[in-house]
Short mmCIF file of N, CA and C and ligand atoms in Angstrom, two decimals:
data_model
loop_
_atom_site.label_atom_id
_atom_site.label_comp_id
_atom_site.label_asym_id
_atom_site.label_seq_id
_atom_site.Cartn_x
_atom_site.Cartn_y
_atom_site.Cartn_z
N UNK A 1 9.61 -25.57 -15.05
CA UNK A 1 8.83 -25.61 -13.75
C UNK A 1 9.07 -24.07 -13.22
N UNK A 2 7.81 -23.50 -12.75
CA UNK A 2 7.60 -22.25 -12.02
C UNK A 2 8.53 -21.86 -10.91
N UNK A 3 9.54 -21.24 -10.72
CA UNK A 3 9.97 -20.96 -9.42
C UNK A 3 9.62 -20.10 -8.43
N UNK A 4 8.24 -20.66 -7.76
CA UNK A 4 7.08 -19.58 -7.17
C UNK A 4 7.90 -18.46 -6.38
N UNK A 5 9.12 -18.96 -5.19
CA UNK A 5 9.86 -18.01 -4.64
C UNK A 5 10.40 -17.01 -5.50
N UNK A 6 10.96 -17.43 -6.72
CA UNK A 6 11.08 -16.36 -7.06
C UNK A 6 10.61 -15.17 -7.63
N UNK A 7 9.35 -15.61 -7.64
CA UNK A 7 8.21 -14.82 -8.42
C UNK A 7 7.76 -14.23 -7.59
N UNK A 8 7.46 -14.55 -6.16
CA UNK A 8 7.12 -13.72 -4.88
C UNK A 8 8.25 -12.74 -4.63
N UNK A 9 9.25 -13.05 -4.51
CA UNK A 9 10.12 -11.77 -4.37
C UNK A 9 10.35 -10.89 -5.80
N UNK A 10 9.90 -11.13 -6.59
CA UNK A 10 9.50 -10.06 -7.82
C UNK A 10 8.48 -9.26 -7.36
N UNK A 11 7.27 -9.85 -6.48
CA UNK A 11 5.74 -9.02 -6.34
C UNK A 11 6.38 -8.28 -5.54
N UNK A 12 7.36 -9.05 -4.38
CA UNK A 12 7.25 -7.74 -3.15
C UNK A 12 8.28 -6.76 -3.68
N UNK A 13 9.27 -6.72 -4.57
CA UNK A 13 9.77 -5.45 -5.19
C UNK A 13 8.82 -4.71 -5.74
N UNK A 14 7.96 -5.25 -6.81
CA UNK A 14 6.84 -4.29 -7.22
C UNK A 14 6.26 -3.92 -6.29
N UNK A 15 5.58 -4.37 -5.06
CA UNK A 15 5.12 -3.88 -4.07
C UNK A 15 5.38 -2.53 -3.42
N UNK A 16 6.81 -2.40 -3.42
CA UNK A 16 7.46 -1.26 -2.92
C UNK A 16 6.65 0.46 -3.81
N UNK A 17 6.43 0.14 -5.21
CA UNK A 17 6.42 1.31 -5.62
C UNK A 17 4.85 1.48 -5.68
N UNK A 18 4.08 1.32 -4.63
CA UNK A 18 2.48 1.07 -4.98
C UNK A 18 2.41 2.51 -4.79
N UNK A 19 1.32 3.52 -5.73
CA UNK A 19 1.31 4.65 -5.40
C UNK A 19 -0.12 4.35 -4.96
N UNK A 20 0.05 4.93 -3.47
CA UNK A 20 -1.91 4.32 -2.66
C UNK A 20 -1.84 5.51 -1.69
N UNK A 21 -1.86 6.84 -1.92
CA UNK A 21 -2.37 7.90 -1.05
C UNK A 21 -3.52 7.62 -0.65
N UNK A 22 -4.86 7.07 -1.12
CA UNK A 22 -6.19 7.03 -0.84
C UNK A 22 -6.48 5.56 0.10
N UNK A 23 -5.95 4.79 -0.09
CA UNK A 23 -6.13 3.37 0.46
C UNK A 23 -5.22 2.78 1.25
N UNK A 24 -3.97 3.01 0.85
CA UNK A 24 -2.96 2.64 1.92
C UNK A 24 -2.49 1.15 1.89
N UNK A 25 -3.29 0.76 1.01
CA UNK A 25 -3.56 -0.62 0.80
C UNK A 25 -2.35 -1.10 -0.44
N UNK A 26 -0.70 -1.20 -0.35
CA UNK A 26 0.22 -1.86 -1.16
C UNK A 26 0.11 -3.34 -1.79
N UNK A 27 -0.07 -3.48 -2.94
CA UNK A 27 -0.44 -4.46 -3.97
C UNK A 27 0.85 -4.47 -4.75
N UNK A 28 1.65 -5.87 -4.77
CA UNK A 28 2.78 -6.16 -5.91
C UNK A 28 2.30 -7.59 -6.61
N UNK A 29 2.68 -7.37 -7.55
CA UNK A 29 2.59 -8.87 -8.78
C UNK A 29 3.70 -8.61 -9.72
N UNK A 30 3.84 -10.01 -10.03
CA UNK A 30 4.76 -10.80 -10.94
C UNK A 30 4.01 -11.70 -11.64
N UNK A 31 4.25 -11.07 -12.88
CA UNK A 31 3.51 -12.10 -13.99
C UNK A 31 4.72 -12.49 -14.84
N UNK A 32 4.84 -13.86 -14.91
CA UNK A 32 5.78 -14.49 -15.42
C UNK A 32 5.31 -15.22 -17.24
N UNK A 33 6.09 -15.14 -18.15
CA UNK A 33 5.57 -15.28 -19.56
C UNK A 33 5.84 -16.76 -19.63
N UNK A 34 5.51 -17.64 -20.70
CA UNK A 34 5.69 -19.22 -20.61
C UNK A 34 7.34 -19.20 -20.88
N UNK A 35 7.98 -18.19 -21.50
CA UNK A 35 9.60 -18.13 -21.68
C UNK A 35 10.45 -17.79 -20.45
N UNK A 36 9.64 -17.46 -19.52
CA UNK A 36 10.05 -16.90 -18.61
C UNK A 36 10.29 -15.36 -18.31
N UNK A 37 9.94 -14.73 -18.60
CA UNK A 37 10.34 -12.98 -18.46
C UNK A 37 9.39 -12.90 -17.68
N UNK A 38 9.94 -11.88 -16.90
CA UNK A 38 8.88 -11.38 -15.49
C UNK A 38 8.35 -9.59 -16.01
N UNK A 39 7.13 -9.89 -15.53
CA UNK A 39 6.76 -8.37 -16.02
C UNK A 39 5.88 -8.09 -14.18
N UNK A 40 6.87 -6.96 -13.70
CA UNK A 40 6.40 -6.47 -12.46
C UNK A 40 4.85 -5.31 -12.59
N UNK A 41 3.89 -5.44 -11.50
CA UNK A 41 3.04 -4.19 -11.56
C UNK A 41 2.47 -3.82 -9.95
N UNK A 42 2.23 -2.68 -9.96
CA UNK A 42 2.15 -2.41 -8.36
C UNK A 42 0.37 -1.82 -8.45
N UNK A 43 -0.05 -1.37 -7.62
CA UNK A 43 -1.88 -0.36 -7.74
C UNK A 43 -1.02 1.26 -8.13
N UNK A 44 -2.06 1.75 -8.94
CA UNK A 44 -1.84 2.95 -8.97
C UNK A 44 -2.97 4.15 -9.13
N UNK A 45 -3.12 4.59 -7.90
CA UNK A 45 -4.18 4.61 -7.55
C UNK A 45 -4.74 6.37 -7.96
N UNK A 46 -5.62 6.73 -7.84
CA UNK A 46 -6.14 8.55 -8.71
C UNK A 46 -6.95 9.10 -7.68
N UNK A 47 -7.01 10.19 -7.45
CA UNK A 47 -7.94 10.82 -6.58
C UNK A 47 -9.57 10.80 -6.89
N UNK A 48 -9.60 10.41 -8.52
CA UNK A 48 -10.98 10.15 -8.54
C UNK A 48 -11.46 8.96 -8.79
N UNK A 49 -10.97 7.88 -7.90
CA UNK A 49 -10.67 6.52 -7.69
C UNK A 49 -10.80 5.78 -9.24
N UNK A 50 -12.28 6.25 -9.95
CA UNK A 50 -12.23 4.98 -11.01
C UNK A 50 -10.83 4.76 -11.77
N UNK A 51 -9.78 5.60 -12.16
CA UNK A 51 -8.89 5.63 -13.03
C UNK A 51 -7.67 4.83 -12.25
N UNK A 52 -8.01 4.30 -11.10
CA UNK A 52 -6.96 3.07 -10.36
C UNK A 52 -7.04 1.80 -11.01
N UNK A 53 -5.75 1.37 -10.80
CA UNK A 53 -5.57 0.23 -11.34
C UNK A 53 -4.55 -0.38 -10.98
N UNK A 54 -5.64 -1.71 -10.70
CA UNK A 54 -4.71 -2.78 -9.84
C UNK A 54 -3.30 -3.20 -10.20
N UNK A 55 -2.59 -3.95 -8.95
CA UNK A 55 -1.30 -4.44 -9.67
C UNK A 55 -1.30 -5.43 -10.76
N UNK A 56 -2.39 -6.50 -10.42
CA UNK A 56 -2.26 -7.63 -11.73
C UNK A 56 -2.51 -7.21 -13.09
N UNK A 57 -3.33 -5.85 -12.77
CA UNK A 57 -3.62 -5.28 -14.57
C UNK A 57 -2.58 -4.40 -14.80
N UNK A 58 -1.86 -3.50 -13.84
CA UNK A 58 -0.55 -3.54 -14.45
C UNK A 58 0.66 -4.12 -15.26
N UNK A 59 0.74 -4.89 -14.33
CA UNK A 59 1.67 -6.44 -14.88
C UNK A 59 1.23 -6.87 -15.98
N UNK A 60 -0.30 -6.91 -16.31
CA UNK A 60 -0.53 -7.94 -17.47
C UNK A 60 -0.36 -6.21 -18.51
N UNK A 61 -0.74 -5.14 -18.48
CA UNK A 61 -0.86 -4.37 -19.39
C UNK A 61 0.83 -3.81 -20.07
N UNK A 62 1.55 -4.21 -19.44
CA UNK A 62 2.81 -3.90 -19.45
C UNK A 62 3.57 -4.59 -20.24
N UNK A 63 3.50 -6.27 -19.90
CA UNK A 63 3.38 -7.36 -20.79
C UNK A 63 2.99 -7.29 -21.89
N UNK A 64 1.89 -7.18 -22.51
CA UNK A 64 0.74 -7.26 -23.52
C UNK A 64 1.00 -5.91 -24.58
N UNK A 65 1.32 -4.86 -23.94
CA UNK A 65 1.85 -3.57 -24.77
C UNK A 65 3.51 -3.90 -25.31
N UNK A 66 4.21 -4.79 -24.68
CA UNK A 66 5.77 -5.20 -25.19
C UNK A 66 5.31 -6.55 -26.10
N UNK A 67 4.04 -6.86 -26.55
CA UNK A 67 3.73 -7.64 -27.20
C UNK A 67 4.19 -9.18 -26.46
N UNK A 68 4.06 -9.33 -25.53
CA UNK A 68 3.61 -10.47 -24.76
C UNK A 68 2.26 -11.31 -25.34
N UNK A 69 2.25 -12.74 -25.19
CA UNK A 69 0.81 -13.22 -25.44
C UNK A 69 0.77 -14.29 -24.50
N UNK A 70 1.83 -15.02 -24.09
CA UNK A 70 1.74 -16.30 -23.56
C UNK A 70 2.47 -16.12 -22.14
N UNK A 71 1.08 -16.28 -21.25
CA UNK A 71 1.73 -16.39 -19.81
C UNK A 71 1.39 -17.67 -18.87
N UNK A 72 2.20 -18.08 -18.25
CA UNK A 72 2.24 -18.79 -17.25
C UNK A 72 1.67 -18.72 -15.54
N UNK A 73 2.35 -17.15 -15.55
CA UNK A 73 1.76 -17.53 -13.60
C UNK A 73 1.79 -16.03 -13.42
N UNK A 74 0.91 -15.85 -12.44
CA UNK A 74 1.27 -14.78 -11.51
C UNK A 74 1.25 -14.45 -9.96
N UNK A 75 2.34 -13.69 -9.63
CA UNK A 75 2.38 -13.83 -7.92
C UNK A 75 1.94 -12.67 -7.30
N UNK A 76 1.13 -12.62 -6.18
CA UNK A 76 0.26 -11.38 -5.88
C UNK A 76 0.39 -11.22 -4.27
N UNK A 77 0.86 -9.83 -3.62
CA UNK A 77 1.19 -10.01 -2.41
C UNK A 77 0.51 -8.30 -2.00
N UNK A 78 -0.03 -8.44 -1.24
CA UNK A 78 -0.92 -7.13 -0.87
C UNK A 78 -1.29 -6.89 0.63
N UNK A 79 -1.19 -5.89 1.12
CA UNK A 79 -1.43 -5.55 2.54
C UNK A 79 -1.15 -4.07 2.96
N UNK A 80 -1.78 -3.87 3.89
CA UNK A 80 -1.67 -2.20 4.33
C UNK A 80 -0.14 -1.97 4.48
N UNK A 81 -0.11 -0.72 3.68
CA UNK A 81 1.59 -0.35 3.80
C UNK A 81 2.50 -0.63 5.41
N UNK A 82 2.74 -1.24 5.14
CA UNK A 82 4.28 -1.23 6.64
C UNK A 82 3.94 -2.82 6.96
N UNK A 83 2.98 -3.69 7.11
CA UNK A 83 2.81 -4.48 7.48
C UNK A 83 3.84 -5.70 7.20
N UNK A 84 4.25 -6.22 8.39
CA UNK A 84 5.51 -6.90 8.37
C UNK A 84 5.27 -8.01 7.25
N UNK A 85 6.55 -8.32 6.72
CA UNK A 85 5.83 -9.56 5.64
C UNK A 85 6.00 -11.13 6.79
N UNK A 86 4.22 -11.59 6.34
CA UNK A 86 4.06 -12.77 7.00
C UNK A 86 3.19 -12.69 8.35
N UNK A 87 2.78 -11.03 8.21
CA UNK A 87 2.15 -10.76 9.31
C UNK A 87 0.73 -10.31 8.26
N UNK A 88 0.44 -10.33 7.38
CA UNK A 88 -0.34 -9.77 6.72
C UNK A 88 -1.73 -11.16 6.23
N UNK A 89 -2.39 -11.14 5.32
CA UNK A 89 -3.28 -12.09 4.88
C UNK A 89 -2.46 -12.10 3.47
N UNK A 90 -2.99 -13.36 2.40
CA UNK A 90 -3.34 -13.33 1.16
C UNK A 90 -4.23 -12.26 0.64
N UNK A 91 -3.88 -11.86 -0.77
CA UNK A 91 -4.40 -10.79 -1.57
C UNK A 91 -5.22 -11.27 -2.67
N UNK A 92 -6.25 -11.79 -2.77
CA UNK A 92 -6.67 -12.44 -4.07
C UNK A 92 -7.26 -11.27 -5.35
N UNK A 93 -7.07 -11.76 -6.17
CA UNK A 93 -7.47 -10.70 -7.29
C UNK A 93 -8.50 -10.37 -7.51
N UNK A 94 -9.24 -9.15 -7.53
CA UNK A 94 -10.58 -8.49 -7.55
C UNK A 94 -10.95 -9.28 -9.18
N UNK A 95 -12.20 -9.22 -9.05
CA UNK A 95 -13.18 -9.85 -10.12
C UNK A 95 -12.43 -8.80 -11.46
N UNK A 96 -12.56 -7.88 -11.48
CA UNK A 96 -12.19 -7.09 -12.89
C UNK A 96 -10.60 -7.84 -13.30
N UNK A 97 -9.69 -8.08 -12.97
CA UNK A 97 -8.76 -8.21 -13.00
C UNK A 97 -8.30 -10.07 -13.09
N UNK A 98 -9.60 -10.65 -12.64
CA UNK A 98 -9.76 -12.10 -12.92
C UNK A 98 -10.18 -12.14 -14.47
N UNK A 99 -10.83 -11.44 -14.85
CA UNK A 99 -11.54 -11.14 -15.94
C UNK A 99 -10.41 -10.95 -17.11
N UNK A 100 -9.70 -9.89 -16.97
CA UNK A 100 -8.66 -9.65 -17.76
C UNK A 100 -7.74 -11.01 -17.67
N UNK A 101 -7.36 -11.80 -16.96
CA UNK A 101 -6.43 -12.70 -16.82
C UNK A 101 -6.77 -13.89 -17.99
N UNK A 102 -8.97 -13.99 -17.77
CA UNK A 102 -9.25 -14.83 -18.71
C UNK A 102 -9.23 -14.38 -20.11
N UNK A 103 -8.97 -13.12 -20.50
CA UNK A 103 -9.03 -12.69 -22.22
C UNK A 103 -7.39 -13.50 -22.44
N UNK A 104 -6.35 -13.22 -21.25
CA UNK A 104 -5.40 -13.42 -22.27
C UNK A 104 -4.47 -15.47 -21.71
N UNK A 105 -5.18 -15.93 -21.02
CA UNK A 105 -4.75 -17.15 -20.30
C UNK A 105 -5.49 -18.38 -20.42
N UNK A 106 -4.83 -19.28 -20.76
CA UNK A 106 -5.48 -20.58 -20.27
C UNK A 106 -5.87 -21.22 -19.00
N UNK A 107 -7.21 -20.65 -18.82
CA UNK A 107 -7.56 -20.86 -17.46
C UNK A 107 -7.29 -21.99 -16.51
N UNK A 108 -7.34 -23.15 -17.23
CA UNK A 108 -7.11 -24.36 -16.37
C UNK A 108 -5.43 -24.80 -16.21
N UNK A 109 -4.54 -23.58 -17.17
CA UNK A 109 -3.13 -24.11 -16.53
C UNK A 109 -2.58 -22.49 -16.12
N UNK A 110 -3.17 -21.37 -16.58
CA UNK A 110 -2.65 -19.98 -15.83
C UNK A 110 -2.87 -20.15 -14.30
N UNK A 111 -1.54 -20.16 -13.77
CA UNK A 111 -1.35 -19.81 -12.35
C UNK A 111 -1.45 -18.56 -11.65
N UNK A 112 -2.09 -18.86 -9.99
CA UNK A 112 -2.22 -17.77 -9.86
C UNK A 112 -1.66 -17.90 -8.04
N UNK A 113 -0.49 -17.19 -7.32
CA UNK A 113 0.07 -17.42 -6.50
C UNK A 113 -0.34 -16.49 -5.37
N UNK A 114 -0.88 -16.68 -4.46
CA UNK A 114 -0.96 -15.56 -3.69
C UNK A 114 -0.26 -16.37 -1.87
N UNK A 115 0.36 -15.25 -1.55
CA UNK A 115 1.72 -15.04 -1.00
C UNK A 115 1.26 -14.37 0.18
N UNK A 116 1.54 -15.03 1.24
CA UNK A 116 1.61 -13.78 2.86
C UNK A 116 3.23 -13.62 3.26
N UNK A 117 3.85 -14.45 2.54
CA UNK A 117 5.59 -14.57 2.66
C UNK A 117 6.03 -15.12 1.99
N UNK A 118 7.33 -15.27 1.96
CA UNK A 118 8.20 -15.79 0.60
C UNK A 118 8.01 -17.39 0.67
N UNK A 119 7.78 -17.86 2.46
CA UNK A 119 7.16 -18.96 1.77
C UNK A 119 6.09 -20.01 2.91
N UNK A 120 5.14 -18.83 2.34
CA UNK A 120 3.86 -18.98 3.02
C UNK A 120 2.94 -18.67 1.76
N UNK A 121 2.48 -19.29 1.08
CA UNK A 121 1.74 -19.39 -0.41
C UNK A 121 1.13 -20.34 -0.64
N UNK A 122 -0.18 -19.96 -1.46
CA UNK A 122 -1.05 -20.57 -2.03
C UNK A 122 -1.24 -20.82 -3.68
N UNK A 123 -1.38 -21.66 -4.32
CA UNK A 123 -1.42 -21.84 -5.65
C UNK A 123 -2.66 -22.29 -6.08
N UNK A 124 -3.52 -21.40 -7.26
CA UNK A 124 -4.18 -21.84 -7.81
C UNK A 124 -4.34 -21.72 -9.21
N UNK A 125 -5.34 -22.20 -9.79
CA UNK A 125 -5.45 -21.46 -11.47
C UNK A 125 -6.71 -21.19 -11.67
N UNK A 126 -6.68 -20.42 -12.68
CA UNK A 126 -7.41 -19.51 -12.68
C UNK A 126 -8.64 -19.97 -12.89
N UNK A 127 -9.21 -21.24 -13.17
CA UNK A 127 -10.44 -21.53 -13.34
C UNK A 127 -11.07 -21.97 -11.87
N UNK A 128 -10.33 -22.02 -10.76
CA UNK A 128 -10.65 -22.22 -9.51
C UNK A 128 -11.41 -21.14 -9.22
N UNK A 129 -10.51 -19.46 -9.37
CA UNK A 129 -10.93 -18.37 -8.89
C UNK A 129 -11.93 -17.91 -9.75
N UNK A 130 -12.10 -18.35 -11.13
CA UNK A 130 -13.08 -17.45 -11.95
C UNK A 130 -13.61 -18.71 -12.67
N UNK A 131 -14.76 -19.53 -12.07
CA UNK A 131 -15.19 -20.85 -12.98
C UNK A 131 -16.30 -19.86 -14.03
N UNK A 132 -16.89 -20.68 -15.07
CA UNK A 132 -18.09 -20.20 -15.83
C UNK A 132 -17.47 -18.81 -16.36
N UNK A 133 -16.41 -19.06 -17.42
CA UNK A 133 -15.86 -17.74 -17.72
C UNK A 133 -16.62 -17.56 -19.11
N UNK A 134 -16.94 -15.96 -18.85
CA UNK A 134 -17.59 -14.89 -19.92
C UNK A 134 -16.79 -14.75 -21.15
N UNK A 135 -16.53 -15.40 -22.41
CA UNK A 135 -15.56 -15.27 -23.16
C UNK A 135 -16.29 -15.38 -24.73
N UNK A 136 -16.78 -14.56 -25.68
CA UNK A 136 -17.65 -14.17 -26.59
C UNK A 136 -16.70 -14.67 -28.02
N UNK A 137 -15.53 -14.61 -27.67
CA UNK A 137 -14.56 -15.41 -28.60
C UNK A 137 -13.93 -16.66 -28.32
N UNK A 138 -13.44 -17.63 -29.31
CA UNK A 138 -12.85 -18.54 -28.81
C UNK A 138 -11.55 -18.63 -29.13
N UNK A 139 -10.52 -18.84 -28.38
CA UNK A 139 -9.09 -18.64 -28.75
C UNK A 139 -8.66 -19.67 -28.64
N1 LIG B 201 -5.93 -3.46 -5.36
C1 LIG B 201 -4.93 -4.22 -6.18
O1 LIG B 201 -4.41 -3.37 -7.03
N2 LIG B 201 -5.09 -5.85 -6.15
C2 LIG B 201 -5.92 -6.77 -5.87
O2 LIG B 201 -5.74 -7.79 -5.83
C3 LIG B 201 -7.03 -6.04 -4.95
C4 LIG B 201 -6.70 -4.86 -5.00
C5 LIG B 201 -5.76 -2.40 -5.19
C6 LIG B 201 -7.06 -1.57 -5.43
C7 LIG B 201 -6.70 -0.49 -5.03
O3 LIG B 201 -5.77 0.39 -4.99
C8 LIG B 201 -6.31 -1.23 -3.47
O4 LIG B 201 -5.93 -2.16 -3.77
C9 LIG B 201 -7.59 -1.36 -2.67
O5 LIG B 201 -8.76 -1.55 -2.99
#
């Protein structure tokens, strides 16, 4: 069983480290492996824009670079910096992040938790957010 609230708390911790001088949009993600290990990520922006990395991909790339392959869920929180918890909206992952998730996760099982506070959240499978996945190799 995934402890959604604990994972959301980790996403809020990650959000504090967002490097966002250009957008002021702070995103935090917490990715949990099937064995229960949590990898946090924040968005990291660049003055030349394209190197910007979303919070979700930061968490994935940290985990993958540590040898993790089996993922259960990711919690995501995002809002303009300084928005009180509960006053913002859900922050769904961008299309690029959804495609990265599809590379490494079983889309029918991997869960994406979108939270606007510690106890106001929605849970989706990756298939719901990314139907008709483009994957040339069979995993
Ligand atoms: N961003 C994320 O980190 N994750 C999302 O789900 C949406 C967008 C970041 C990218 C950029 O730093 C800022 O939010 C505004 O788009």
